[in-house]
Coordinates of C-alpha atoms in Angstrom, one line a residue:
M72 CA -86.8 -11.3 2.1
K73 CA -83.9 -12.8 0.2
Y74 CA -82.9 -11.2 -3.0
I75 CA -81.4 -12.9 -6.0
I76 CA -79.7 -11.1 -8.9
I77 CA -80.8 -12.7 -12.1
G78 CA -79.7 -11.0 -15.3
L79 CA -81.1 -7.5 -15.4
L80 CA -83.7 -7.7 -12.6
L81 CA -84.0 -7.9 -8.9
I82 CA -86.4 -10.7 -8.0
G83 CA -87.7 -10.6 -4.5
S84 CA -88.7 -13.8 -2.7
C85 CA -90.5 -13.1 0.5
K86 CA -89.4 -15.2 3.5
V87 CA -92.2 -15.5 6.0
N88 CA -91.9 -17.4 9.3
L89 CA -95.2 -18.6 10.7
T90 CA -95.9 -19.5 14.3
V91 CA -99.4 -20.6 15.2
S92 CA -100.5 -19.9 18.7
N93 CA -103.9 -19.4 20.3
N94 CA -105.7 -19.6 16.9
C95 CA -103.5 -16.8 15.6
A96 CA -100.5 -16.7 13.4
D97 CA -97.4 -14.6 14.2
I98 CA -96.0 -13.5 10.9
N99 CA -92.4 -12.4 11.0
T100 CA -91.7 -10.4 7.8
Q101 CA -89.5 -7.5 6.6
L102 CA -92.1 -6.2 4.1
Y103 CA -92.3 -2.8 5.8
K104 CA -88.7 -2.2 5.0
E105 CA -88.2 -3.9 1.7
I106 CA -91.3 -2.9 -0.3
P107 CA -91.0 0.7 -1.7
N108 CA -92.8 3.4 0.4
S109 CA -94.9 4.5 -2.5
P110 CA -98.6 5.2 -3.1
V111 CA -100.9 2.2 -3.2
G112 CA -101.7 1.6 -6.9
G113 CA -98.4 3.1 -8.2
G114 CA -98.3 6.0 -10.6
I115 CA -96.8 9.3 -9.6
G116 CA -94.6 8.9 -6.5
Y117 CA -93.8 5.3 -7.2
E118 CA -90.2 4.9 -6.0
N119 CA -89.3 1.9 -8.2
R120 CA -90.4 3.4 -11.5
V121 CA -88.2 2.6 -14.4
I122 CA -86.2 5.6 -15.6
I123 CA -85.9 5.5 -19.4
D124 CA -82.4 6.1 -20.6
N125 CA -80.2 5.2 -23.6
S126 CA -80.1 1.5 -22.6
F127 CA -83.7 1.2 -23.8
M128 CA -85.0 0.5 -27.3
T129 CA -87.9 2.9 -27.8
V130 CA -90.8 1.6 -29.9
N131 CA -94.1 3.2 -31.0
T132 CA -96.0 0.6 -33.0
L133 CA -97.1 -3.0 -32.5
Q134 CA -94.7 -4.3 -35.1
E135 CA -91.8 -2.4 -33.6
L136 CA -92.6 -3.9 -30.2
I137 CA -92.8 -7.5 -31.6
N138 CA -89.5 -7.0 -33.5
A139 CA -87.8 -5.8 -30.3
I140 CA -89.1 -8.7 -28.3
N141 CA -87.8 -11.2 -30.8
N142 CA -84.4 -9.5 -31.0
P143 CA -82.1 -11.3 -28.6
S144 CA -79.7 -8.3 -28.5
I145 CA -82.4 -6.1 -27.0
N146 CA -83.2 -6.5 -23.2
K147 CA -84.9 -3.2 -22.4
I148 CA -87.9 -2.0 -24.4
H149 CA -89.6 1.4 -23.9
I150 CA -93.1 1.7 -25.3
N151 CA -93.6 5.4 -26.1
S152 CA -96.8 5.4 -28.2
T153 CA -99.2 8.3 -27.5
S154 CA -102.0 6.4 -29.3
P155 CA -103.4 3.1 -28.2
I156 CA -101.7 0.0 -29.6
E157 CA -104.3 -2.5 -30.8
V158 CA -103.3 -6.2 -30.4
F159 CA -105.3 -8.9 -32.2
Q160 CA -103.0 -11.9 -31.6
Q161 CA -101.2 -12.8 -28.4
I162 CA -97.7 -11.5 -27.9
N163 CA -95.5 -14.4 -26.9
I164 CA -92.4 -13.7 -24.7
N165 CA -90.1 -16.8 -24.7
R166 CA -86.7 -15.4 -23.9
D167 CA -85.2 -14.5 -20.5
D168 CA -84.1 -11.2 -19.0
L169 CA -86.4 -8.7 -20.6
V170 CA -87.9 -5.4 -19.4
I171 CA -90.9 -3.9 -21.2
A172 CA -91.7 -0.5 -19.8
G173 CA -94.0 2.5 -20.1
N174 CA -93.8 5.8 -18.4
R175 CA -96.8 5.6 -16.1
G176 CA -96.4 8.1 -13.3
A177 CA -93.8 10.3 -15.0
T178 CA -94.4 13.9 -15.9
D179 CA -93.7 15.7 -19.2
S180 CA -91.8 18.9 -19.6
N181 CA -94.9 20.9 -18.8
G182 CA -95.4 19.0 -15.5
K183 CA -98.4 17.1 -17.0
L184 CA -98.9 13.5 -15.6
I185 CA -98.2 10.7 -18.1
D186 CA -100.6 7.8 -18.0
G187 CA -98.3 5.4 -19.8
A188 CA -98.6 3.7 -23.2
E189 CA -101.9 1.9 -23.7
I190 CA -102.3 -1.6 -25.2
I191 CA -105.8 -2.9 -26.1
L192 CA -106.5 -6.5 -26.7
Q193 CA -109.1 -6.7 -29.5
H194 CA -111.9 -9.3 -29.8
D195 CA -111.7 -12.1 -32.3
N196 CA -112.8 -15.8 -32.4
S197 CA -110.2 -16.9 -29.9
S198 CA -111.6 -18.7 -26.9
S199 CA -108.8 -17.4 -24.7
K200 CA -105.7 -15.3 -25.1
S201 CA -103.7 -12.6 -23.4
I202 CA -101.8 -9.5 -24.4
F203 CA -98.5 -11.0 -23.1
Q204 CA -98.0 -14.7 -22.6
I205 CA -94.7 -15.3 -20.9
T206 CA -92.9 -18.7 -20.9
S207 CA -89.4 -17.4 -20.0
N208 CA -87.6 -16.4 -16.8
N209 CA -86.8 -12.9 -15.3
V210 CA -89.3 -10.7 -17.2
R211 CA -90.6 -7.4 -15.9
I212 CA -93.8 -5.6 -17.3
T213 CA -93.9 -2.1 -15.8
G214 CA -95.5 1.3 -16.3
L215 CA -98.1 0.3 -19.0
R216 CA -101.9 0.4 -19.3
L217 CA -103.3 -2.9 -20.5
K218 CA -107.0 -3.5 -21.2
S219 CA -109.4 -5.7 -23.2
E220 CA -111.9 -4.4 -25.7
I221 CA -114.8 -6.6 -24.5
I222 CA -115.3 -7.9 -21.0
S223 CA -117.2 -11.0 -22.1
D224 CA -114.1 -12.6 -23.6
N225 CA -112.1 -15.1 -21.6
Y226 CA -109.0 -13.0 -22.0
S227 CA -106.2 -12.0 -19.6
G228 CA -103.8 -9.1 -19.5
I229 CA -100.6 -11.0 -18.6
K230 CA -100.2 -14.7 -18.4
L231 CA -97.2 -16.5 -17.0
E232 CA -97.4 -20.0 -18.5
G233 CA -95.4 -23.0 -17.0
A234 CA -94.4 -26.2 -18.6
N235 CA -93.6 -29.8 -17.4
V236 CA -89.9 -29.1 -17.0
S237 CA -87.4 -28.5 -14.2
R238 CA -86.7 -24.8 -14.0
E239 CA -87.7 -21.5 -12.2
L240 CA -89.8 -18.7 -13.8
N241 CA -89.8 -15.3 -12.2
L242 CA -92.1 -12.4 -13.3
I243 CA -92.5 -8.8 -12.0
V244 CA -95.7 -6.8 -12.8
D245 CA -95.5 -3.4 -11.3
N246 CA -96.8 0.2 -11.8
C247 CA -99.4 -0.9 -14.4
E248 CA -103.0 -0.2 -14.9
I249 CA -104.8 -3.4 -15.9
S250 CA -108.5 -3.5 -16.7
N251 CA -111.6 -5.0 -18.4
F252 CA -110.4 -8.6 -18.8
G253 CA -113.0 -11.3 -18.6
Y254 CA -110.7 -13.9 -17.1
A255 CA -107.9 -12.2 -15.2
G256 CA -105.7 -9.1 -15.1
V257 CA -102.7 -11.3 -14.2
Q258 CA -102.9 -15.1 -14.7
I259 CA -100.2 -17.3 -13.2
N260 CA -100.3 -20.8 -14.5
G261 CA -98.1 -23.6 -13.3
H262 CA -98.2 -26.9 -15.1
S263 CA -100.7 -29.5 -13.9
N264 CA -98.1 -32.3 -14.1
S265 CA -94.8 -30.6 -13.2
Q266 CA -93.2 -31.5 -9.9
T267 CA -90.0 -29.5 -10.2
E268 CA -90.9 -26.3 -12.0
K269 CA -91.2 -23.2 -9.7
I270 CA -93.4 -20.3 -10.8
K271 CA -93.0 -17.0 -8.9
C272 CA -94.6 -13.7 -9.6
R273 CA -94.5 -10.4 -7.8
I274 CA -97.4 -8.0 -8.5
N275 CA -97.0 -4.7 -6.8
H276 CA -98.2 -1.1 -7.0
N277 CA -100.7 -1.7 -9.8
Y278 CA -104.2 -0.3 -10.4
I279 CA -106.2 -3.4 -11.3
H280 CA -109.9 -2.8 -12.0
H281 CA -113.1 -3.9 -13.7
N282 CA -112.0 -7.5 -14.4
N283 CA -115.4 -8.8 -13.6
K284 CA -116.9 -11.3 -16.0
Q285 CA -119.5 -13.4 -14.2
G286 CA -118.1 -16.8 -13.1
L287 CA -114.5 -15.6 -13.7
G288 CA -113.2 -12.1 -13.3
Y289 CA -110.0 -12.1 -11.3
G290 CA -107.6 -9.3 -10.6
V291 CA -104.9 -11.9 -10.0
V292 CA -105.4 -15.7 -10.3
I293 CA -103.1 -18.6 -9.5
N294 CA -103.5 -21.9 -11.1
Y295 CA -101.8 -25.3 -10.6
K296 CA -98.8 -26.7 -8.8
N297 CA -95.9 -24.8 -7.4
S298 CA -97.2 -21.4 -8.3
E299 CA -96.5 -18.6 -5.9
A300 CA -97.5 -14.9 -6.0
E301 CA -96.5 -11.9 -3.8
I302 CA -99.2 -9.3 -4.2
Y303 CA -98.4 -5.9 -2.5
Y304 CA -99.6 -2.3 -2.6
N305 CA -102.1 -2.8 -5.4
W306 CA -105.3 -0.7 -5.8
F307 CA -108.2 -3.1 -6.7
D308 CA -111.6 -1.9 -7.8
Q309 CA -114.6 -3.6 -9.4
N310 CA -113.2 -7.1 -9.8
R311 CA -115.2 -10.2 -9.1
H312 CA -112.3 -11.5 -6.9
S313 CA -109.3 -9.3 -6.4
V314 CA -107.1 -12.4 -5.8
A315 CA -107.9 -16.1 -6.1
G316 CA -106.3 -19.5 -6.4
N317 CA -108.0 -22.5 -8.0
G318 CA -107.1 -24.7 -5.0
R319 CA -104.6 -27.2 -6.4
S320 CA -101.7 -28.6 -4.4
G321 CA -98.8 -26.2 -3.9
E322 CA -100.5 -22.9 -4.7
V323 CA -99.3 -20.1 -2.5
Y324 CA -100.1 -16.4 -2.3
T325 CA -99.2 -13.6 0.0
A326 CA -101.4 -10.4 -0.2
A327 CA -100.2 -7.5 1.8
Y328 CA -101.0 -3.7 2.0
N329 CA -103.6 -3.9 -0.9
F330 CA -106.6 -1.6 -1.0
T331 CA -110.0 -2.5 -2.5
L332 CA -112.4 0.3 -3.2
S333 CA -115.4 -1.8 -4.3
N334 CA -116.4 -5.3 -5.3
S335 CA -118.6 -5.5 -8.4
M336 CA -120.4 -8.8 -7.8
N337 CA -121.0 -9.2 -4.0
S338 CA -118.2 -11.7 -3.8
A339 CA -115.1 -12.4 -1.7
E340 CA -112.2 -10.1 -2.3
Y341 CA -109.6 -12.8 -1.6
D342 CA -110.5 -16.4 -2.4
M343 CA -109.0 -19.9 -2.5
H344 CA -111.0 -22.6 -4.4
G345 CA -111.1 -26.2 -3.3
F346 CA -111.6 -29.8 -4.5
S347 CA -115.1 -29.5 -5.8
D348 CA -114.5 -26.4 -7.9
F349 CA -112.5 -28.5 -10.3
N350 CA -114.4 -31.8 -9.8
K351 CA -118.0 -30.4 -9.7
N352 CA -119.3 -32.9 -12.3
N353 CA -117.7 -36.0 -10.7
C354 CA -120.5 -36.9 -8.3
S355 CA -118.9 -40.1 -6.9
E356 CA -115.7 -38.3 -6.1
L357 CA -117.6 -35.5 -4.4
Q358 CA -119.6 -37.9 -2.4
N359 CA -116.4 -39.4 -0.9
C360 CA -114.6 -36.1 -0.4
T361 CA -116.1 -34.7 2.7
Y362 CA -114.9 -31.5 4.3
N363 CA -112.5 -33.3 6.6
S364 CA -111.0 -35.6 3.9
S365 CA -107.4 -35.3 2.7
C366 CA -108.7 -34.8 -0.8
N367 CA -110.3 -31.5 0.1
I368 CA -107.3 -29.4 -0.6
A369 CA -107.6 -25.6 -0.9
G370 CA -104.1 -24.7 -2.1
K371 CA -101.0 -24.7 0.2
T372 CA -100.6 -21.4 2.0
I373 CA -102.5 -18.1 2.0
I374 CA -101.3 -15.1 3.9
L375 CA -103.4 -11.9 4.2
L376 CA -101.7 -9.1 6.0
N377 CA -102.8 -5.5 6.5
N378 CA -105.2 -5.3 3.5
A379 CA -108.2 -3.0 3.4
C380 CA -111.6 -3.3 1.7
V381 CA -114.1 -0.5 1.6
N382 CA -117.1 -2.1 0.0
S383 CA -117.3 -5.8 -0.4
R384 CA -119.6 -8.6 0.8
Y385 CA -116.8 -10.9 2.0
F386 CA -113.2 -10.2 2.7
F387 CA -111.9 -13.8 2.4
G388 CA -113.6 -17.0 1.1
L389 CA -112.0 -20.4 1.8
R390 CA -113.3 -23.4 -0.1
G391 CA -111.4 -26.3 1.5
I392 CA -108.4 -27.0 3.7
P393 CA -105.0 -25.5 2.8
Q394 CA -102.1 -27.9 3.0
E395 CA -100.2 -25.6 5.4
G396 CA -102.7 -23.0 6.4
A397 CA -104.5 -19.7 5.8
Y398 CA -103.4 -16.8 7.9
A399 CA -105.2 -13.4 8.2
L400 CA -103.7 -10.6 10.3
N401 CA -104.6 -7.0 10.7
N402 CA -106.9 -6.7 7.8
F403 CA -109.8 -4.3 7.6
S404 CA -113.2 -4.5 5.8
S405 CA -116.5 -2.7 5.8
S406 CA -118.2 -6.0 5.2
P407 CA -120.3 -7.3 8.1
S408 CA -119.4 -10.9 7.1
F409 CA -115.6 -10.9 7.2
F410 CA -114.9 -14.5 6.4
K411 CA -116.9 -17.1 4.5
L412 CA -116.4 -20.8 4.4
W413 CA -117.8 -22.9 1.6
R414 CA -118.4 -26.5 2.3
T415 CA -116.7 -27.2 -0.9
W416 CA -117.6 -30.8 -1.2
S417 CA -121.3 -29.7 -1.7
N418 CA -120.5 -27.0 -4.2
S419 CA -121.8 -28.8 -7.3
S420 CA -124.2 -27.8 -9.9
N421 CA -125.1 -31.4 -11.0
C422 CA -124.8 -33.5 -7.9
S423 CA -127.5 -33.6 -5.2
L424 CA -125.3 -33.3 -2.1
L425 CA -126.0 -31.6 1.2
P426 CA -125.6 -29.2 2.8
P427 CA -126.7 -26.8 0.0
N428 CA -124.4 -25.0 -2.2
D429 CA -122.6 -21.9 -0.8
E430 CA -123.8 -22.4 2.7
N431 CA -122.6 -19.6 4.9
I432 CA -121.2 -21.1 8.0
N433 CA -120.2 -19.1 11.1
L434 CA -117.6 -21.0 13.0
E435 CA -116.0 -20.5 16.3
P436 CA -112.2 -20.0 16.3
V437 CA -111.6 -23.6 17.5
E438 CA -113.7 -25.0 14.6
W439 CA -111.8 -22.9 12.2
E440 CA -108.6 -24.8 13.2
A441 CA -110.0 -27.9 11.5
Y442 CA -109.7 -25.9 8.3
K443 CA -106.2 -24.7 9.2
F444 CA -107.4 -21.1 9.2
Y445 CA -105.9 -18.7 11.7
Q446 CA -106.8 -15.1 12.2
C447 CA -106.3 -12.3 14.7
E448 CA -106.7 -8.5 14.9
N449 CA -108.9 -8.3 11.8
Y450 CA -111.6 -5.7 11.9
N451 CA -114.9 -5.3 10.1
L452 CA -116.9 -2.1 10.1
P453 CA -114.0 -0.2 11.8
D454 CA -115.0 3.3 13.0
T455 CA -111.5 4.7 12.8
R456 CA -110.2 3.1 9.7
C457 CA -109.2 5.9 7.3
Y458 CA -108.1 5.8 3.7
Y459 CA -107.0 9.0 2.1
N460 CA -107.1 10.3 -1.4
V461 CA -104.7 12.7 -3.1
S462 CA -105.1 15.0 -6.1
W463 CA -101.6 15.4 -7.5
S464 CA -100.7 19.0 -8.0
G465 CA -104.4 19.7 -7.3
R466 CA -105.0 19.3 -11.0
N467 CA -105.7 15.6 -11.2
N468 CA -108.5 13.2 -10.2
W469 CA -108.6 11.8 -6.7
V470 CA -106.6 8.5 -6.2
P471 CA -106.0 6.6 -3.0
L472 CA -102.6 7.2 -1.3
F473 CA -102.8 4.7 1.5
F474 CA -105.0 3.7 4.5
N475 CA -104.4 3.5 8.2
L476 CA -106.2 3.1 11.6
F477 CA -106.7 6.4 13.3
N478 CA -109.2 9.2 14.0
K479 CA -108.8 12.0 11.4
N480 CA -108.8 14.5 14.2
Q481 CA -105.6 12.9 15.5
A482 CA -103.6 13.4 12.3
S483 CA -101.2 16.1 11.1
I484 CA -99.0 16.3 8.0
N485 CA -95.3 17.3 8.1
D486 CA -91.9 16.1 6.8
F487 CA -90.4 14.4 9.9
N488 CA -87.4 12.7 8.2
G489 CA -86.1 15.5 5.9
D490 CA -86.7 13.7 2.6
N491 CA -88.9 16.6 1.3
I492 CA -92.0 14.3 1.3
D493 CA -94.6 14.9 4.0
D494 CA -95.3 12.2 6.5
L495 CA -98.5 11.4 8.5
F496 CA -98.2 12.1 12.2
V497 CA -100.9 10.6 14.5
S498 CA -101.3 11.3 18.3
N499 CA -103.8 9.1 20.1
G500 CA -103.3 10.0 23.7
T501 CA -100.8 7.2 24.5
S502 CA -98.3 7.3 21.6
W503 CA -97.1 9.2 18.6
K504 CA -97.1 7.3 15.3
L505 CA -95.7 8.0 11.9
S506 CA -96.5 6.9 8.4
S507 CA -93.5 7.6 6.2
K508 CA -94.4 9.5 3.1
T509 CA -98.0 8.9 4.2
S510 CA -97.9 5.6 2.3
V511 CA -97.0 2.9 4.7
P512 CA -98.6 1.5 7.9
L513 CA -98.2 3.6 11.1
S514 CA -95.3 2.8 13.4
I515 CA -94.8 4.2 16.9
I516 CA -92.0 6.8 17.2
N517 CA -92.6 8.0 20.8
T518 CA -94.8 7.5 23.8
S519 CA -96.8 10.6 25.0
S520 CA -100.2 11.6 26.3
Y521 CA -100.1 14.9 24.4
T522 CA -102.4 15.0 21.4
N523 CA -102.7 17.3 18.3
Q524 CA -104.9 19.7 20.2
S525 CA -101.9 20.9 22.3
L526 CA -99.1 20.2 19.9
R527 CA -97.6 22.4 17.1
F528 CA -95.1 21.5 14.5
G529 CA -92.1 23.3 12.8
D530 CA -88.4 22.9 12.1
F531 CA -86.9 24.5 15.2
D532 CA -83.2 23.5 14.5
G533 CA -83.1 24.0 10.7
N534 CA -82.2 20.4 9.8
G535 CA -85.0 20.1 7.3
S536 CA -87.1 17.9 9.5
A537 CA -90.3 18.8 11.5
D538 CA -90.1 18.9 15.3
V539 CA -92.9 18.7 17.8
F540 CA -93.5 21.9 19.9
L541 CA -95.3 22.1 23.2
A542 CA -96.2 25.2 25.3
D543 CA -97.1 24.0 28.8
G544 CA -97.8 27.3 30.4
N545 CA -94.3 27.6 31.9
N546 CA -91.9 26.5 29.2
W547 CA -91.7 26.0 25.5
R548 CA -90.5 22.4 24.8
V549 CA -89.4 20.6 21.6
S550 CA -89.2 16.9 20.8
W551 CA -86.7 16.8 17.9
N552 CA -88.2 15.0 15.0
G553 CA -90.9 13.7 17.4
T554 CA -88.6 11.0 18.6
S555 CA -86.5 12.6 21.4
N556 CA -87.5 13.5 25.0
W557 CA -88.7 17.0 25.6
E558 CA -86.1 19.8 25.6
I559 CA -86.8 23.2 27.0
I560 CA -86.0 25.9 24.5
N561 CA -87.5 28.9 26.3
N562 CA -89.4 30.0 29.4
S563 CA -92.8 31.5 28.6
S564 CA -96.3 31.5 29.9
Y565 CA -97.9 31.9 26.5
D566 CA -99.7 28.8 25.3
A567 CA -100.0 27.4 21.8
Q568 CA -103.5 28.8 21.3
S569 CA -102.0 32.4 21.3
L570 CA -99.0 31.6 19.1
R571 CA -98.4 31.3 15.4
F572 CA -95.4 29.7 13.7
G573 CA -93.4 30.4 10.5
D574 CA -90.0 31.3 9.1
F575 CA -90.0 35.1 9.3
N576 CA -86.3 35.7 8.5
G577 CA -85.6 33.1 5.8
D578 CA -83.1 31.1 7.8
K579 CA -85.2 27.9 7.4
I580 CA -85.7 27.7 11.2
T581 CA -89.3 28.1 12.5
D582 CA -90.0 31.2 14.5
V583 CA -92.7 31.9 17.1
L584 CA -95.0 34.9 16.5
R585 CA -97.6 36.5 19.0
F586 CA -100.2 39.0 18.2
V587 CA -100.5 42.0 20.6
E588 CA -103.7 44.0 20.7
F589 CA -103.8 47.7 21.7

């Protein structure tokens, strides 16, 4: 990922190198290292949360917010209202270098979790509108709750709107809760005629849910030329499509490490439309645009990496042929039908074309190549796929923390890197794996046949990090931080079953205790 400093914000542009071999794409990416190790969906624990300081203008009402947005001397706005702000007319943002922030995920002086300021888009006679329409560069919307009053409206929470000009627009939407919009939670619109404008949006660590109007209903949707979206670590629930593109030339999206709890309409979580979706009433064009025609474009590039869906009918729906390709790696779904291909040239309500609309076609891997679709190591109905919920402080509702592939009996929780945040340790009989802060994919830290049944954990050198302890019947051994080779620390025949562990003298080093019966 190459970073560019523009004004106040750090805009990330993910650089992904693709090599297609044996019907599978090798995706070389640095996302593991460069996206914050934070809970999926954001909120408490989100590392990149904006810290409100004196550089922010604090507002409490709609008029104060509009005045601050229109004031060119103000670049950071904190919305601090404890009551919902009702919006009847779209708020237009047409100047560069602006941060609009709430406090979602912070805690107050009593330790109570702050949900973030709430903005509600009210119904009127408008056919379509959004809370924020952005036509400028380098804007960040963060830490807010955005919702629509009525789901039947064709409204969006945030819309990035391009124009037929030569420029670049960048937008970050992070750590927000976005819900109940009929059209989309986040709408990214390039201009249909622009050849030189670049639209880029990063959408990460948001809770995006219940955007599910019939026929629309997108968590994130990408429209028109040269529009790109990077969609990471979001919690999706009850959307019609979590992510979709309308299939025009140049559309690109990368979705990685997102979690979907449930789909509300038996539809595909990730979707890319094709030619017939925006030509469905042009029967002569549809007749000439068969599935292998150059006109049957379904966007440019789609990358799906390490996403999980718990309850959806289809994980990915492809409605044409991407210009460069669609790549799906290491995704997990409870759906028995992982991928769906629409013969898009037949998807018409007014034209009598065969095969019938929405034909579900099961293709062999070689046949998928005709559609430039490449996939490997994707799993449906996995027996060992776990997602885990957390109740912060034990006082709050369950929310997902992350998801990984392991048997729950293989897992232990300890702080292995000394950052005072517990990590997930998994031993599967061949290797030891670690998920830092329990919120990223597992990575191998050591090779070992020893599993959790014979292992114990503690800080045996007092450095603040957990170590792995083994009693083999002759010796007590320690692997420091779980990454080193075994080191003998004592000779003893007592095994782990007869021992207990704790700091019994307050020196912050784990001691070994044995009960003696008499």
